Coordinates of C-alpha atoms in Angstrom, one line a residue:
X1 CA 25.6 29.0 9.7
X2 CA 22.3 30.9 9.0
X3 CA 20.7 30.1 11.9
X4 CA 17.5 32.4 13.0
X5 CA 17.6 33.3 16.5
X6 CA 14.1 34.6 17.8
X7 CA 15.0 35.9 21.2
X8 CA 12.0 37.3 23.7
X9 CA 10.5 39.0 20.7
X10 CA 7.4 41.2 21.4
X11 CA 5.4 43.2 19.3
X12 CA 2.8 45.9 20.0
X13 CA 0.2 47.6 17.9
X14 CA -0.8 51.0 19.3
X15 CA 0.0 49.7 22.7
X16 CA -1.8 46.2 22.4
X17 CA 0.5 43.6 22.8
X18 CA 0.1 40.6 19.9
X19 CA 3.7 38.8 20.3
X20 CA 4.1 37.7 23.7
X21 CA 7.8 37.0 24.2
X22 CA 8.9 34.5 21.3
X23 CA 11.6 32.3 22.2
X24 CA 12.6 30.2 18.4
X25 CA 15.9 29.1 17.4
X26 CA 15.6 27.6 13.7
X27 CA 18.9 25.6 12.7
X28 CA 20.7 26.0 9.6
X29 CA 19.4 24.0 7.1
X30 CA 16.4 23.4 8.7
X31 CA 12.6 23.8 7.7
X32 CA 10.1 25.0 10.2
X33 CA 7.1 25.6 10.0
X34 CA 4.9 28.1 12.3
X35 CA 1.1 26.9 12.4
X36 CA -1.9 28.7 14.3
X37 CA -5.1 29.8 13.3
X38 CA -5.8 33.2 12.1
X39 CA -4.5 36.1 13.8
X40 CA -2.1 34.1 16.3
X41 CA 0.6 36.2 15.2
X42 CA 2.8 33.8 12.5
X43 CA 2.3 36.2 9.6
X44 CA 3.2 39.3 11.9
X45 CA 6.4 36.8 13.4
X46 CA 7.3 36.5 9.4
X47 CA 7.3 39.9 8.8
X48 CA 10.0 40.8 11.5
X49 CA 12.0 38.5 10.9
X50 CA 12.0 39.8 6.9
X51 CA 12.3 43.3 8.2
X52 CA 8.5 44.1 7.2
X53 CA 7.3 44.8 10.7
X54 CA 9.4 46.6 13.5
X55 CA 10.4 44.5 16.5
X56 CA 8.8 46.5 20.0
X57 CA 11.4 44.6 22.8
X58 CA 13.6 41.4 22.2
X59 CA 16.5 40.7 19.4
X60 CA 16.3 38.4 16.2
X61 CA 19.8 37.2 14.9
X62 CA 19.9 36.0 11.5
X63 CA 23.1 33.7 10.9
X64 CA 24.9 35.2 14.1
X65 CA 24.1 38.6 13.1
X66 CA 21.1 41.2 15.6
X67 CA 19.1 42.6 12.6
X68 CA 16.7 44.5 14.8
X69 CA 17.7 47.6 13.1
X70 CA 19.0 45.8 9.7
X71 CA 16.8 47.3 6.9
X72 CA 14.8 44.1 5.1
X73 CA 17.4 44.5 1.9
X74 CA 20.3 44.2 3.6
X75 CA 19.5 40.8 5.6
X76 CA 19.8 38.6 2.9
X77 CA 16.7 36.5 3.4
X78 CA 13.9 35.9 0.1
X79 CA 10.5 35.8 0.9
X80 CA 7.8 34.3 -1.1
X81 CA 4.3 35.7 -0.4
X82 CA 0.4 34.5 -0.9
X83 CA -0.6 36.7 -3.5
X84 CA 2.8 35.9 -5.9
X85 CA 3.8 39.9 -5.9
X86 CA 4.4 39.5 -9.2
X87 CA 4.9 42.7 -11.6
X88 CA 2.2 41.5 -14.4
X89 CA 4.0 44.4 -17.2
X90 CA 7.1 42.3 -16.9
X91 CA 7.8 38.8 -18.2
X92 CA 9.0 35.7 -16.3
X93 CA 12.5 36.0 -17.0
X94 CA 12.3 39.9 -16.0
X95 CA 10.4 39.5 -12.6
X96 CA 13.0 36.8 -11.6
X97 CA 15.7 39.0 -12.9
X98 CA 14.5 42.5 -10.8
X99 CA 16.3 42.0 -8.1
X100 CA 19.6 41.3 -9.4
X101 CA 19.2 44.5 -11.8
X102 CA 18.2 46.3 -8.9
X103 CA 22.1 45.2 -7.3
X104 CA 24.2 46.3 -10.7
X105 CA 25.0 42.7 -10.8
X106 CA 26.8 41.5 -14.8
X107 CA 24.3 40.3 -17.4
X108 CA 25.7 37.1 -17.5
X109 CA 25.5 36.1 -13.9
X110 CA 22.0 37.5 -14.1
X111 CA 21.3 34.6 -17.4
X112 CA 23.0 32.1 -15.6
X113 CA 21.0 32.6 -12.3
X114 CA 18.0 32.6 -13.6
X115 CA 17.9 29.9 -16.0
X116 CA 19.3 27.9 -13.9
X117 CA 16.3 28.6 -11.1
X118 CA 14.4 28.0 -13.8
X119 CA 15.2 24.8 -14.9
X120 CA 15.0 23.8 -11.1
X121 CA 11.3 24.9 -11.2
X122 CA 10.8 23.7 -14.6
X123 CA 9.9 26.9 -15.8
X124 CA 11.9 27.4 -19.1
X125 CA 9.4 27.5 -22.0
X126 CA 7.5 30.4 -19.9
X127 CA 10.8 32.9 -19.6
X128 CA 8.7 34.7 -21.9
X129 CA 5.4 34.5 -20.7
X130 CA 4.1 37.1 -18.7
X131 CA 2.2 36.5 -15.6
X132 CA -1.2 36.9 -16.8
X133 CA -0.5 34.0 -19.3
X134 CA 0.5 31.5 -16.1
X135 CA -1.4 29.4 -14.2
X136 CA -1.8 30.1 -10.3
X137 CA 0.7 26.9 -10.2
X138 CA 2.9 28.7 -12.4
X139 CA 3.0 31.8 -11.0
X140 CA 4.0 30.9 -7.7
X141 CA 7.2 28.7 -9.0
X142 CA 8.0 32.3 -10.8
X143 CA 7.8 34.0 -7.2
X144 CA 10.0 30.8 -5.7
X145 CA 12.0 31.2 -9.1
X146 CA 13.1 35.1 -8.1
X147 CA 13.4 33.9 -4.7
X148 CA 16.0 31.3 -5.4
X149 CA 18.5 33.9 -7.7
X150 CA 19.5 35.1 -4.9
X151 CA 21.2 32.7 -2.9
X152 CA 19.7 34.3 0.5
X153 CA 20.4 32.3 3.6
X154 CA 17.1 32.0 4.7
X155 CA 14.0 31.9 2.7
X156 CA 10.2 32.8 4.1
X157 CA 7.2 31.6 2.5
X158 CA 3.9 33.8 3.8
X159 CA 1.1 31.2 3.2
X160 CA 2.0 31.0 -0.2
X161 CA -0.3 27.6 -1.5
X162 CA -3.9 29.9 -0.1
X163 CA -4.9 30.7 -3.5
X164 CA -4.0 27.6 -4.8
X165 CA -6.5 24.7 -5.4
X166 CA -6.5 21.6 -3.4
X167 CA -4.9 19.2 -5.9
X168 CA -2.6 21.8 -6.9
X169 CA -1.5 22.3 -3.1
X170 CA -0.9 18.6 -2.7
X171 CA 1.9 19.1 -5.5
X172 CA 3.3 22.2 -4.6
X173 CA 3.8 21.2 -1.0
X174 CA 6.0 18.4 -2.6
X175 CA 7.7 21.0 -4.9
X176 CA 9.2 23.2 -2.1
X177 CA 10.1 20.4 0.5
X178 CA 12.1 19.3 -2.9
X179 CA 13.5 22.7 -3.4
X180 CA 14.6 22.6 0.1
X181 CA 16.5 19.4 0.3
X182 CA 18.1 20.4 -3.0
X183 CA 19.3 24.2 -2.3
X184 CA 20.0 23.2 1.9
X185 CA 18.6 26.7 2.6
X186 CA 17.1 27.3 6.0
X187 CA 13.5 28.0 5.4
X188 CA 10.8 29.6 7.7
X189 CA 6.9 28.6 6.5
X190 CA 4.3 30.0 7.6
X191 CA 0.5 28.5 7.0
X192 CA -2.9 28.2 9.1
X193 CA -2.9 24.8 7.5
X194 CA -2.1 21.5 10.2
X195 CA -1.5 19.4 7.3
X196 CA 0.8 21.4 5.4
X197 CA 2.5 21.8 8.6
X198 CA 2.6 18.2 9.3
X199 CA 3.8 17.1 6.2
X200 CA 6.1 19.8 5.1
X201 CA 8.4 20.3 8.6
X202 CA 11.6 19.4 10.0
X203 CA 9.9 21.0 13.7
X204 CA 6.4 22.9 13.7
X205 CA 6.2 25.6 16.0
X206 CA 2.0 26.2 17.0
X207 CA 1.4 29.4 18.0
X208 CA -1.8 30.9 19.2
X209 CA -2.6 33.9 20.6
X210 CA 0.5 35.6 20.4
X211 CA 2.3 32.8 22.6
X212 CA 4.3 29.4 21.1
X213 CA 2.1 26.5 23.3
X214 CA 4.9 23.7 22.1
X215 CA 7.9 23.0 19.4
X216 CA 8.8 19.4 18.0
X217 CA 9.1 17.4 15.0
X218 CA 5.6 16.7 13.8
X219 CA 4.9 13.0 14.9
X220 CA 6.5 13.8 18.5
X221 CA 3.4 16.8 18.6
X222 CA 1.1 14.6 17.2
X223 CA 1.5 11.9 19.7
X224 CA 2.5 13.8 23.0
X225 CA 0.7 17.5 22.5
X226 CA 1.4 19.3 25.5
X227 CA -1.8 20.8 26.0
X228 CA -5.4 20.6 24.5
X229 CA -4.7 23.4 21.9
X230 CA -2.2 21.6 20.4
X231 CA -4.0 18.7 20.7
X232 CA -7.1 20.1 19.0
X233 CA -5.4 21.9 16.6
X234 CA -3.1 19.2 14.7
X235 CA -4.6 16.5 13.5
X236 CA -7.6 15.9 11.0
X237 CA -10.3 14.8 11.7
X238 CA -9.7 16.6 15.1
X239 CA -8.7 14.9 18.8
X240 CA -12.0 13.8 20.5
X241 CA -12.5 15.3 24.1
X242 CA -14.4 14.3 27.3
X243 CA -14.5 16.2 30.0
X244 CA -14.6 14.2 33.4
X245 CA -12.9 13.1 36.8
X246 CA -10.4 9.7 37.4
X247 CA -11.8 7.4 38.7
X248 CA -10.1 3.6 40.4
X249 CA -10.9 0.2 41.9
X250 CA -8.1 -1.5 42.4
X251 CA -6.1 -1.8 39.3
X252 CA -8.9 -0.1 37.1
X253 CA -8.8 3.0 36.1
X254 CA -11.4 4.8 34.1
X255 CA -12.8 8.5 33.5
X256 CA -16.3 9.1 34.0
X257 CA -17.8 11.5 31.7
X258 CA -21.5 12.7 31.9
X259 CA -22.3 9.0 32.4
X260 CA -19.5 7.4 30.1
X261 CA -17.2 5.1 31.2
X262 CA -13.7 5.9 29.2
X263 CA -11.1 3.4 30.2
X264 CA -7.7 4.1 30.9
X265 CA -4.4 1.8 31.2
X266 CA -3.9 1.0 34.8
X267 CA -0.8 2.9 34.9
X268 CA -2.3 6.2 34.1
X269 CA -1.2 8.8 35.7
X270 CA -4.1 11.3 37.6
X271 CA -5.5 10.4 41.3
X272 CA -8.9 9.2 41.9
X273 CA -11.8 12.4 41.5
X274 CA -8.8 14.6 39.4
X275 CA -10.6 16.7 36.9
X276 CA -9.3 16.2 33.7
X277 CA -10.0 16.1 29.6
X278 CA -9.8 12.6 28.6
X279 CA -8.6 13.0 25.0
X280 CA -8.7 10.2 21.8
X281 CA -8.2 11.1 18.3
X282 CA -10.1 9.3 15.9
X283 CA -8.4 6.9 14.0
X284 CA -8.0 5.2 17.4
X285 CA -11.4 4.1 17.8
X286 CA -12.3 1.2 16.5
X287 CA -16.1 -0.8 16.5
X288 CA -16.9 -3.5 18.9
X289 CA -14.6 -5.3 21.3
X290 CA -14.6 -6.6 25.0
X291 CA -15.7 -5.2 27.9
X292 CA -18.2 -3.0 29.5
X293 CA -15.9 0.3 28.9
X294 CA -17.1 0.9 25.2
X295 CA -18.5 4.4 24.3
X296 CA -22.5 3.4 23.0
X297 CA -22.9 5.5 20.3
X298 CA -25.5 6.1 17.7
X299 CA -24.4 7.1 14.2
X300 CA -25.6 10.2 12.1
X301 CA -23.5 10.5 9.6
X302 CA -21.2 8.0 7.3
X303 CA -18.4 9.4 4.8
X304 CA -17.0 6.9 3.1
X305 CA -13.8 7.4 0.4
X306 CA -13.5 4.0 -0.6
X307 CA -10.2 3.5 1.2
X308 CA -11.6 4.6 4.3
X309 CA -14.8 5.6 6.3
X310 CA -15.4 8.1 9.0
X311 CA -18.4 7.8 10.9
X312 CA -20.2 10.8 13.6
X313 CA -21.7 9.8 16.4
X314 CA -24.4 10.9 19.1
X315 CA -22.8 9.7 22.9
X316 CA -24.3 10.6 26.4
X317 CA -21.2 13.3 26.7
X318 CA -21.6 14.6 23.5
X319 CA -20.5 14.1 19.7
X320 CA -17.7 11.7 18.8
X321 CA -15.8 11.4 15.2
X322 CA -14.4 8.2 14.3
X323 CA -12.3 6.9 11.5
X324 CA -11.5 3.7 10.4
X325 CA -9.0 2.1 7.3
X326 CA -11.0 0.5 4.8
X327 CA -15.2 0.4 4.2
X328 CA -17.5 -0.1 7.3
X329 CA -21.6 -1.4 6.6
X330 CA -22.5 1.3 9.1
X331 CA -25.5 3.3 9.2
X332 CA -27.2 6.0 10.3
X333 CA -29.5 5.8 13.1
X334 CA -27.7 2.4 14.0
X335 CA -26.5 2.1 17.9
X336 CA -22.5 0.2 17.9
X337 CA -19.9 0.6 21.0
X338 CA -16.7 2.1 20.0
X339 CA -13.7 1.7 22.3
X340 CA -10.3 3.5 22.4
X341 CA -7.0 1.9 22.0
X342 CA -5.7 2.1 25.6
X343 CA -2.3 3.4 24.5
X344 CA -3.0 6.4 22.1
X345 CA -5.0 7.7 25.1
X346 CA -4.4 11.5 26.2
X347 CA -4.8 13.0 29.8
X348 CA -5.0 16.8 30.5
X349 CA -5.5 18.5 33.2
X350 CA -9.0 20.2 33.1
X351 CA -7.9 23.6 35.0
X352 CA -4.8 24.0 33.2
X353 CA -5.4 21.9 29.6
X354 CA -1.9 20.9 30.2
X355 CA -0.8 16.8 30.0
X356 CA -1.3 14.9 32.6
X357 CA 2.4 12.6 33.0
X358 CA 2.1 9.0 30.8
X359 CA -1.1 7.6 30.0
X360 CA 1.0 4.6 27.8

């Protein structure tokens, strides 16, 4: 089973703690994702777990096994970085068959390896190529290509679709989820990219700072973050936040924010003058409707793509985003109400930023 077992990990840089006592346990066969902004500490979590970086306090296990003092060769993992690491003097075929040179393995299970990866990757008429001749696209298959020869139990990619343009991302990120279902082989990703993240993963684990704020499939973290980080961070255009206290009459219950009035399902949890983050993403907005809890808004900017529109919008509290399916006649400078969809509304705590219970 190569399971990767990230036990209390820490790591310190001249005595400045970055990795604040990682607990992850990836499954076998799994592919997980770990998504922060710059500098939260993925890349350096990468690293140890290939052996690049030291570990200060805590153990990793790779399929059972403590590697903390395991030298990167010996682990059997394959990692795929962002700048390709490519040897540009050596052809295709050549980089992808370095490694198995390097290990004294027979010439003909060295062939049979690699054309086989390539075939996978659809790299056969460029064996001979070397990498100045490839495309970024193509270059990067020829870094998964000498990945794959090697049969490692656990492969880590190092924000390897950076350099890549946006179309070309969108088909790559389909290319390795492919590989992964076809070879079964555990895989650790690592990228600064939510969508990527969303998209690509079995679970995402967000990290920022140094710390992991939650773990989860991608939909469960899209629709229950545990805290306003996670919130903000996944999804795009990004969640929408109010600060404010609950307020009820009866059975109403409502935040009021700088003026607004944001409603909130009766069941809600949070008692009357709790000070809290009332959070909605975009895409549950929608224009017009009953009541008198709509957000008045006047609009500054439209972005339409034909199949959808996303509006911004001046409110007493602030700026708002929305996004709606289809084409809106909206303008700038024009005043509408927008009002949230009751049940994809999100409750934090304001001192904390932590969820507040079941707003559904």
């Amino acid at each position: 089973m190569a399971t990767v077992d990230i036990r209390n990990v820490r790591k310190a840089f001249d005595g400045h703690e970055v990795i604040h006592g990682v607990n992850v346990l990836i499954e076998d066969k799994e592919f997980v994702v770990l998504v922060g902004p710059s500098g939260c500490g993925k890349s350096t979590l990468l690293r140890m777990i290939a052996g690049l970086e030291e570990i200060t306090s805590g153990e990793i296990a790779i399929a059972g096994r403590v590697v903390n003092n395991v030298r990167a060769k010996e682990r059997d993992i394959a990692m795929v970085f962002q700048n390709y690491a490519l040897y540009p003097h050596m052809s295709v075929y050549k980089n992808m068959a370095f490694s198995l040179r390097l290990k004294g393995m027979d010439k003909a299970e060295i062939d049979e390896r690699v054309r086989n990866a390539a075939r996978i990757l659809n790299l056969g008429e460029l064996l001979e190529r070397q990498p100045r001749q490839l495309s970024g696209g193509q270059r990067q298959r020829v870094a998964m290509g000498r990945a794959i020869v090697r049969n490692p139990k656990v492969f880590l990619f190092d924000e390897p679709l950076s350099n890549l343009d946006a179309k070309l991302r969108v088909q790559m990120r389909t290319e390795i989820k492919d590989l992964h279902l076809r070879l079964g082989a555990t895989t650790v990703y690592v990228t600064h990219d939510q969508l990527e993240a969303m998209t690509m993963a079995d679970r995402i684990v967000v990290m920022s700072e140094g710390n992991v704020e939650q773990i989860g499939s991608p939909l469960s973290l899209y629709d229950r973050p545990d805290n306003t980080f996670v919130a903000g961070f996944l999804g795009s255009p990004a969640m929408n936040f109010f600060k404010g206290e609950v307020r009820r009459d009866g059975v109403d219950a409502w935040v009021e924010a700088q003026g607004l009035r944001l409603a909130l399902p009766p069941e809600a949890a949070g008692e009357s003058g709790h000070a809290v983050v009332y959070g909605v993403r975009p895409e549950h907005l929608r224009v017009g409707g009953e009541g008198a809890a709509g957000i008045p808004c006047r609009v500054v900017v439209v972005e339409s793509t034909g199949a959808a529109t996303q509006i911004v919008a001046e409110t007493p509290a602030g700026r708002i985003t929305a996004a709606f399916e289809g084409r809106h006649a909206l303008r700038p400078g024009e005043t509408v109400p927008l009002y949230a969809r009751l049940d994809n509304v999100h409750l934090f705590d304001a001192a904390t930023t932590k969820r507040i219970g079941e707003v559904r």
